[in-house]
Coordinates of C-alpha atoms in Angstrom, one line a residue:
M1343 CA 43.4 -13.9 24.8
A1344 CA 39.6 -14.1 24.4
R1345 CA 38.4 -13.3 20.9
K1346 CA 36.3 -10.1 20.6
W1347 CA 34.0 -8.7 17.9
E1348 CA 34.5 -5.0 18.8
N1349 CA 33.1 -5.0 22.4
K1350 CA 31.3 -8.4 22.2
S1351 CA 32.5 -12.0 22.8
Y1352 CA 30.4 -13.1 19.9
N1353 CA 29.8 -12.3 16.2
S1354 CA 26.7 -10.1 16.7
L1355 CA 24.2 -9.0 14.0
N1356 CA 25.1 -5.4 14.7
Y1357 CA 28.8 -6.1 14.1
F1358 CA 28.0 -8.1 10.9
L1359 CA 25.7 -5.4 9.4
R1360 CA 28.1 -2.5 10.2
N1361 CA 30.9 -4.3 8.5
K1362 CA 28.8 -5.3 5.5
F1363 CA 27.2 -1.9 4.9
G1364 CA 29.7 0.5 6.6
E1365 CA 27.1 2.1 8.9
K1366 CA 24.3 1.4 11.4
V1367 CA 21.5 -0.8 9.9
F1368 CA 18.1 -1.1 11.6
K1369 CA 15.7 -3.9 11.3
I1370 CA 12.0 -3.0 11.0
S1371 CA 9.4 -5.7 11.9
L1372 CA 6.5 -6.0 9.5
D1373 CA 3.2 -7.9 9.4
A1374 CA 2.4 -8.6 5.7
G1375 CA -1.0 -10.1 6.5
F1376 CA -0.1 -13.7 5.8
T1377 CA -1.3 -16.8 7.7
C1378 CA 0.4 -20.1 8.5
P1379 CA -0.3 -23.7 7.2
N1380 CA -0.1 -24.8 10.8
R1381 CA -3.1 -22.5 11.5
D1382 CA -5.4 -22.7 8.4
G1383 CA -5.6 -26.5 8.3
K1384 CA -3.1 -27.4 5.5
V1385 CA -0.7 -28.8 8.1
G1386 CA -2.5 -28.3 11.3
K1387 CA -4.7 -26.1 13.4
G1388 CA -3.8 -23.7 16.2
G1389 CA -0.2 -23.2 15.3
C1390 CA 2.8 -23.9 17.5
I1391 CA 1.6 -24.0 21.1
F1392 CA 3.9 -21.1 22.1
C1393 CA 2.8 -18.8 19.3
S1394 CA 0.6 -15.8 20.2
A1395 CA -2.5 -14.8 18.3
R1396 CA -0.3 -12.4 16.2
G1397 CA 1.9 -15.2 15.0
S1398 CA 5.1 -14.0 16.7
G1399 CA 4.5 -10.5 15.3
D1400 CA 3.6 -8.8 18.6
F1401 CA 6.0 -6.0 17.9
T1402 CA 5.3 -5.3 14.3
G1403 CA 3.9 -2.0 13.0
T1404 CA 0.3 -1.3 13.6
A1405 CA -0.7 0.6 10.4
K1406 CA -2.4 -1.4 7.6
S1407 CA -0.1 -1.0 4.6
L1408 CA 3.5 -2.3 4.7
T1409 CA 4.8 1.2 3.7
H1410 CA 2.9 2.8 6.6
Q1411 CA 4.1 0.2 9.0
F1412 CA 7.7 0.7 7.9
E1413 CA 7.5 4.5 8.1
E1414 CA 5.8 4.3 11.5
V1415 CA 8.7 2.4 13.1
K1416 CA 11.3 4.3 11.1
S1417 CA 10.1 7.6 12.6
I1418 CA 10.5 6.2 16.1
M1419 CA 14.1 5.0 15.4
E1420 CA 15.1 8.3 13.8
K1421 CA 14.5 10.1 17.2
K1422 CA 17.4 8.1 18.6
W1423 CA 19.5 7.6 15.5
K1424 CA 19.7 10.3 12.9
S1425 CA 21.1 8.2 10.1
G1426 CA 21.4 4.6 9.0
K1427 CA 20.1 2.0 6.6
Y1428 CA 17.2 -0.4 7.0
I1429 CA 16.2 -4.0 6.6
G1430 CA 12.5 -4.8 6.3
Y1431 CA 11.8 -7.8 8.5
F1432 CA 8.7 -9.9 7.4
Q1433 CA 8.1 -11.3 10.8
A1434 CA 4.5 -12.2 11.6
Y1435 CA 3.2 -15.7 10.6
T1436 CA 4.7 -17.5 7.6
N1437 CA 6.1 -15.0 5.1
T1438 CA 6.4 -17.4 2.1
Y1439 CA 3.0 -18.8 2.4
A1440 CA 1.1 -17.1 -0.4
P1441 CA 1.2 -17.1 -4.3
A1442 CA 4.6 -16.1 -5.6
A1443 CA 3.2 -13.0 -7.4
E1444 CA 1.7 -11.7 -4.2
L1445 CA 5.0 -12.4 -2.3
K1446 CA 7.0 -10.6 -4.9
K1447 CA 4.7 -7.5 -4.8
K1448 CA 4.9 -7.2 -1.0
Y1449 CA 8.7 -7.8 -0.8
E1450 CA 9.3 -5.2 -3.6
E1451 CA 7.1 -2.6 -1.8
I1452 CA 9.7 -2.6 1.0
L1453 CA 12.7 -3.0 -1.2
N1454 CA 11.8 0.1 -3.2
I1455 CA 11.8 2.3 -0.1
D1456 CA 14.8 4.6 0.1
D1457 CA 17.7 3.4 2.3
V1458 CA 16.4 -0.2 2.5
V1459 CA 19.4 -2.4 1.9
G1460 CA 17.6 -5.7 2.1
I1461 CA 14.9 -7.8 3.6
A1462 CA 14.6 -10.6 6.1
I1463 CA 11.9 -13.2 5.8
A1464 CA 10.7 -15.5 8.6
T1465 CA 9.0 -18.7 7.4
R1466 CA 8.7 -22.4 7.7
P1467 CA 11.0 -24.9 5.9
D1468 CA 7.9 -26.6 4.4
C1469 CA 6.8 -23.4 2.7
L1470 CA 9.6 -23.1 0.1
D1471 CA 8.0 -24.1 -3.2
D1472 CA 10.0 -23.8 -6.4
D1473 CA 8.1 -20.6 -7.6
V1474 CA 8.7 -19.0 -4.2
L1475 CA 12.4 -20.0 -4.3
E1476 CA 12.6 -18.3 -7.7
V1477 CA 11.3 -15.0 -6.2
L1478 CA 13.8 -15.2 -3.4
H1479 CA 16.7 -16.0 -5.7
E1480 CA 15.8 -13.0 -7.9
I1481 CA 15.8 -10.7 -4.8
S1482 CA 19.0 -12.1 -3.5
K1483 CA 20.8 -11.2 -6.7
K1484 CA 19.8 -7.5 -6.3
K1485 CA 19.8 -6.8 -2.5
Y1486 CA 20.7 -8.5 0.7
L1487 CA 18.4 -11.3 1.8
W1488 CA 18.3 -13.7 4.7
V1489 CA 15.6 -16.3 5.3
E1490 CA 14.7 -17.4 8.9
L1491 CA 13.6 -21.0 9.5
G1492 CA 12.0 -22.2 12.7
L1493 CA 13.7 -25.3 14.0
Q1494 CA 13.3 -24.8 17.8
T1495 CA 14.6 -28.3 18.6
I1496 CA 16.0 -31.3 16.9
H1497 CA 14.0 -33.7 19.1
E1498 CA 10.9 -35.0 17.4
D1499 CA 9.0 -35.8 20.7
T1500 CA 9.3 -32.1 21.6
A1501 CA 8.4 -31.0 18.1
K1502 CA 5.1 -33.0 18.3
L1503 CA 4.4 -31.6 21.8
I1504 CA 4.8 -28.0 20.6
N1505 CA 2.8 -28.8 17.4
R1506 CA 5.6 -27.6 15.1
G1507 CA 4.0 -29.4 12.2
H1508 CA 7.2 -30.4 10.4
N1509 CA 10.0 -32.8 11.1
L1510 CA 13.8 -32.4 11.2
E1511 CA 14.2 -33.7 7.6
S1512 CA 12.0 -30.8 6.4
F1513 CA 14.4 -28.3 8.1
I1514 CA 17.4 -30.0 6.5
D1515 CA 15.7 -29.9 3.1
G1516 CA 14.8 -26.2 3.5
V1517 CA 18.4 -25.3 4.3
K1518 CA 19.6 -27.2 1.3
K1519 CA 17.2 -25.5 -1.0
L1520 CA 18.2 -22.0 0.1
R1521 CA 21.9 -22.6 0.2
K1522 CA 21.8 -24.1 -3.3
L1523 CA 20.7 -20.6 -4.3
N1524 CA 23.4 -19.0 -2.1
I1525 CA 20.7 -17.4 0.2
D1526 CA 21.7 -16.9 3.8
V1527 CA 19.8 -18.9 6.4
V1528 CA 19.1 -18.0 10.0
A1529 CA 17.9 -20.8 12.3
H1530 CA 15.6 -20.3 15.3
I1531 CA 16.1 -22.3 18.5
I1532 CA 14.0 -22.1 21.7
Y1533 CA 15.4 -23.0 25.1
G1534 CA 13.2 -24.1 28.0
L1535 CA 10.7 -26.1 25.9
P1536 CA 8.6 -28.4 28.1
Y1537 CA 10.5 -31.4 29.5
E1538 CA 13.7 -30.8 27.6
T1539 CA 16.9 -31.3 29.5
R1540 CA 20.1 -29.3 29.2
E1541 CA 21.7 -32.2 27.3
M1542 CA 18.8 -32.1 24.8
M1543 CA 19.4 -28.4 24.3
M1544 CA 23.1 -28.9 23.7
E1545 CA 22.3 -31.6 21.1
T1546 CA 20.2 -29.1 19.3
I1547 CA 22.9 -26.4 19.3
D1548 CA 25.6 -28.9 18.2
F1549 CA 23.4 -29.9 15.2
V1550 CA 22.9 -26.3 14.2
A1551 CA 26.6 -25.6 14.7
N1552 CA 27.4 -28.2 12.1
S1553 CA 24.7 -27.1 9.6
P1554 CA 25.5 -24.7 6.7
I1555 CA 23.6 -21.8 8.2
Q1556 CA 24.8 -18.2 8.4
G1557 CA 22.9 -17.0 11.4
I1558 CA 21.1 -18.1 14.5
K1559 CA 18.4 -16.7 16.9
L1560 CA 18.5 -18.1 20.4
H1561 CA 15.1 -17.7 22.2
L1562 CA 13.9 -18.2 25.7
L1563 CA 10.5 -19.9 25.9
H1564 CA 7.8 -17.5 27.0
V1565 CA 4.5 -18.7 28.3
M1566 CA 1.9 -16.2 27.1
K1567 CA -1.7 -15.7 27.9
G1568 CA -4.1 -17.1 25.3
T1569 CA -1.7 -19.7 23.9
Q1570 CA -2.0 -23.5 24.0
L1571 CA 1.2 -23.5 26.0
E1572 CA -0.6 -21.7 28.8
N1573 CA -2.9 -24.7 29.1
V1574 CA 0.0 -27.1 29.2
F1575 CA 1.7 -25.0 31.8
Y1576 CA -1.3 -24.9 34.1
E1577 CA -2.7 -28.3 33.5
K1578 CA 0.4 -30.5 33.2
G1579 CA 3.1 -28.3 34.5
F1580 CA 6.7 -27.9 33.5
D1581 CA 9.7 -26.0 34.9
L1582 CA 10.6 -22.5 33.5
L1583 CA 14.3 -21.7 33.2
E1584 CA 15.7 -19.5 35.9
M1585 CA 17.8 -16.5 34.7
D1586 CA 21.1 -18.0 35.8
Q1587 CA 20.3 -21.3 34.1
Y1588 CA 19.5 -19.5 30.9
I1589 CA 22.6 -17.3 30.9
N1590 CA 24.8 -20.4 31.4
I1591 CA 23.0 -22.3 28.6
I1592 CA 23.4 -19.3 26.2
V1593 CA 27.1 -18.9 26.9
D1594 CA 27.7 -22.7 26.6
S1595 CA 25.8 -22.6 23.3
V1596 CA 27.7 -19.7 21.8
E1597 CA 31.0 -21.3 22.8
R1598 CA 29.9 -24.3 20.7
L1599 CA 29.1 -22.3 17.6
P1600 CA 31.7 -21.6 14.9
E1601 CA 32.9 -18.0 14.6
N1602 CA 31.3 -17.4 11.2
I1603 CA 27.7 -17.9 12.4
V1604 CA 26.1 -14.5 13.1
I1605 CA 24.3 -14.3 16.4
H1606 CA 21.0 -12.5 15.6
R1607 CA 19.4 -12.8 19.0
L1608 CA 20.3 -14.1 22.5
T1609 CA 16.9 -13.8 24.1
G1610 CA 13.4 -12.8 23.0
D1611 CA 10.7 -10.3 23.8
S1612 CA 7.2 -10.7 25.0
P1613 CA 4.5 -8.1 25.7
R1614 CA 4.3 -7.5 29.4
D1615 CA 0.5 -7.8 29.5
L1616 CA 0.6 -11.2 27.9
L1617 CA 3.6 -12.8 29.7
I1618 CA 3.0 -15.5 32.3
G1619 CA 6.6 -16.3 32.7
P1620 CA 9.5 -16.3 33.2
M1621 CA 9.0 -12.7 34.4
W1622 CA 12.7 -12.0 34.7
S1623 CA 12.8 -12.1 30.9
L1624 CA 11.2 -8.6 30.9
K1625 CA 14.6 -7.2 32.1
K1626 CA 16.1 -7.7 28.6
W1627 CA 19.1 -5.5 29.0
E1628 CA 19.9 -6.9 32.4
V1629 CA 19.9 -10.4 30.9
L1630 CA 22.1 -9.3 27.9
N1631 CA 24.6 -7.6 30.3
A1632 CA 24.7 -10.7 32.5
I1633 CA 25.5 -12.8 29.4
D1634 CA 28.4 -10.4 28.5
K1635 CA 29.6 -10.6 32.1
E1636 CA 29.6 -14.4 32.1
F1637 CA 31.7 -14.5 28.9
D1638 CA 34.2 -12.2 30.6
L1639 CA 34.2 -14.2 33.8
R1640 CA 35.0 -17.3 31.8
G1641 CA 37.5 -15.5 29.5
S1642 CA 35.5 -17.1 26.8
Y1643 CA 34.1 -16.4 23.3
Q1644 CA 32.2 -17.8 20.4
G1645 CA 33.7 -20.9 18.9
K1646 CA 35.9 -21.7 21.9
N1647 CA 34.3 -25.1 22.2
Y1648 CA 33.1 -25.7 18.7
S1649 CA 33.5 -29.4 17.6
E1650 CA 33.1 -30.4 14.0
N1651 CA 30.7 -33.3 13.4
T1652 CA 31.1 -34.8 10.0
N1653 CA 28.0 -37.0 10.4
I1654 CA 25.8 -34.0 10.9
K1655 CA 27.5 -32.1 8.1
S1656 CA 26.9 -35.0 5.7
M1657 CA 23.1 -34.6 6.1
F1658 CA 23.2 -31.4 4.2
Y1659 CA 25.3 -32.5 1.2

């Protein structure tokens, strides 16, 4: 019989948070006003080529202060859900790229809001200095914390093409630093990156499956207006994934992940007015329902095809 996590064939974030906190937990996206070393010249200029002008924070709150952003989004959620707890998600740009004292002040502003049970921090693996790690460790001992690291792909040629600005060794080192402090790590992967084959995508998911992470976000590549990726798409050209291709890649990937890894995301969002393609990705619920249907058609579930790789595991220890 196929394994189920309530009504899903995979260990979803909603399932994980409900079990951890005993009730519905909402994630509220925030823009703390940081920048990125891949934009300001420390590592590079322009950022990753797929990244929008808002540094992947296109759906964060619009008010200036963090508290106002939080309350703005919370008030919208309360119209649908009358009760629950919250996680503040520091999403836009690189959220450990500032002096440790500034980071601590901003994190604590959200942590001190009623019904906030923790925070999530999106960052780069090359922005985890010792003083920053000390702040994160202090928070993790008081409230729940996970840190998101952008990997996207294990293939260095692709990483250079997308101007990621760090290598695979940097990701490994970042995971090791965080896990040494018992901080949960969530890895980001993007499918459909220019010129990557299905085999390359499976090599990336197998690497992540054997790393000591606690969660994963699986994204579809979006080509958005105003990005460097738009120029590559129109000038050099590359194929965008079709919906059926993406669904099969996602189900194949989740089958290869161990059951303990929490699935935070199976596809991504893009503002309609910025999206060049794939346009089918705007039908998010249709995509998610099709993924569920594919699991059922296969009689499959997360972990069904997980294969332990001791060579990969040894890189982290």
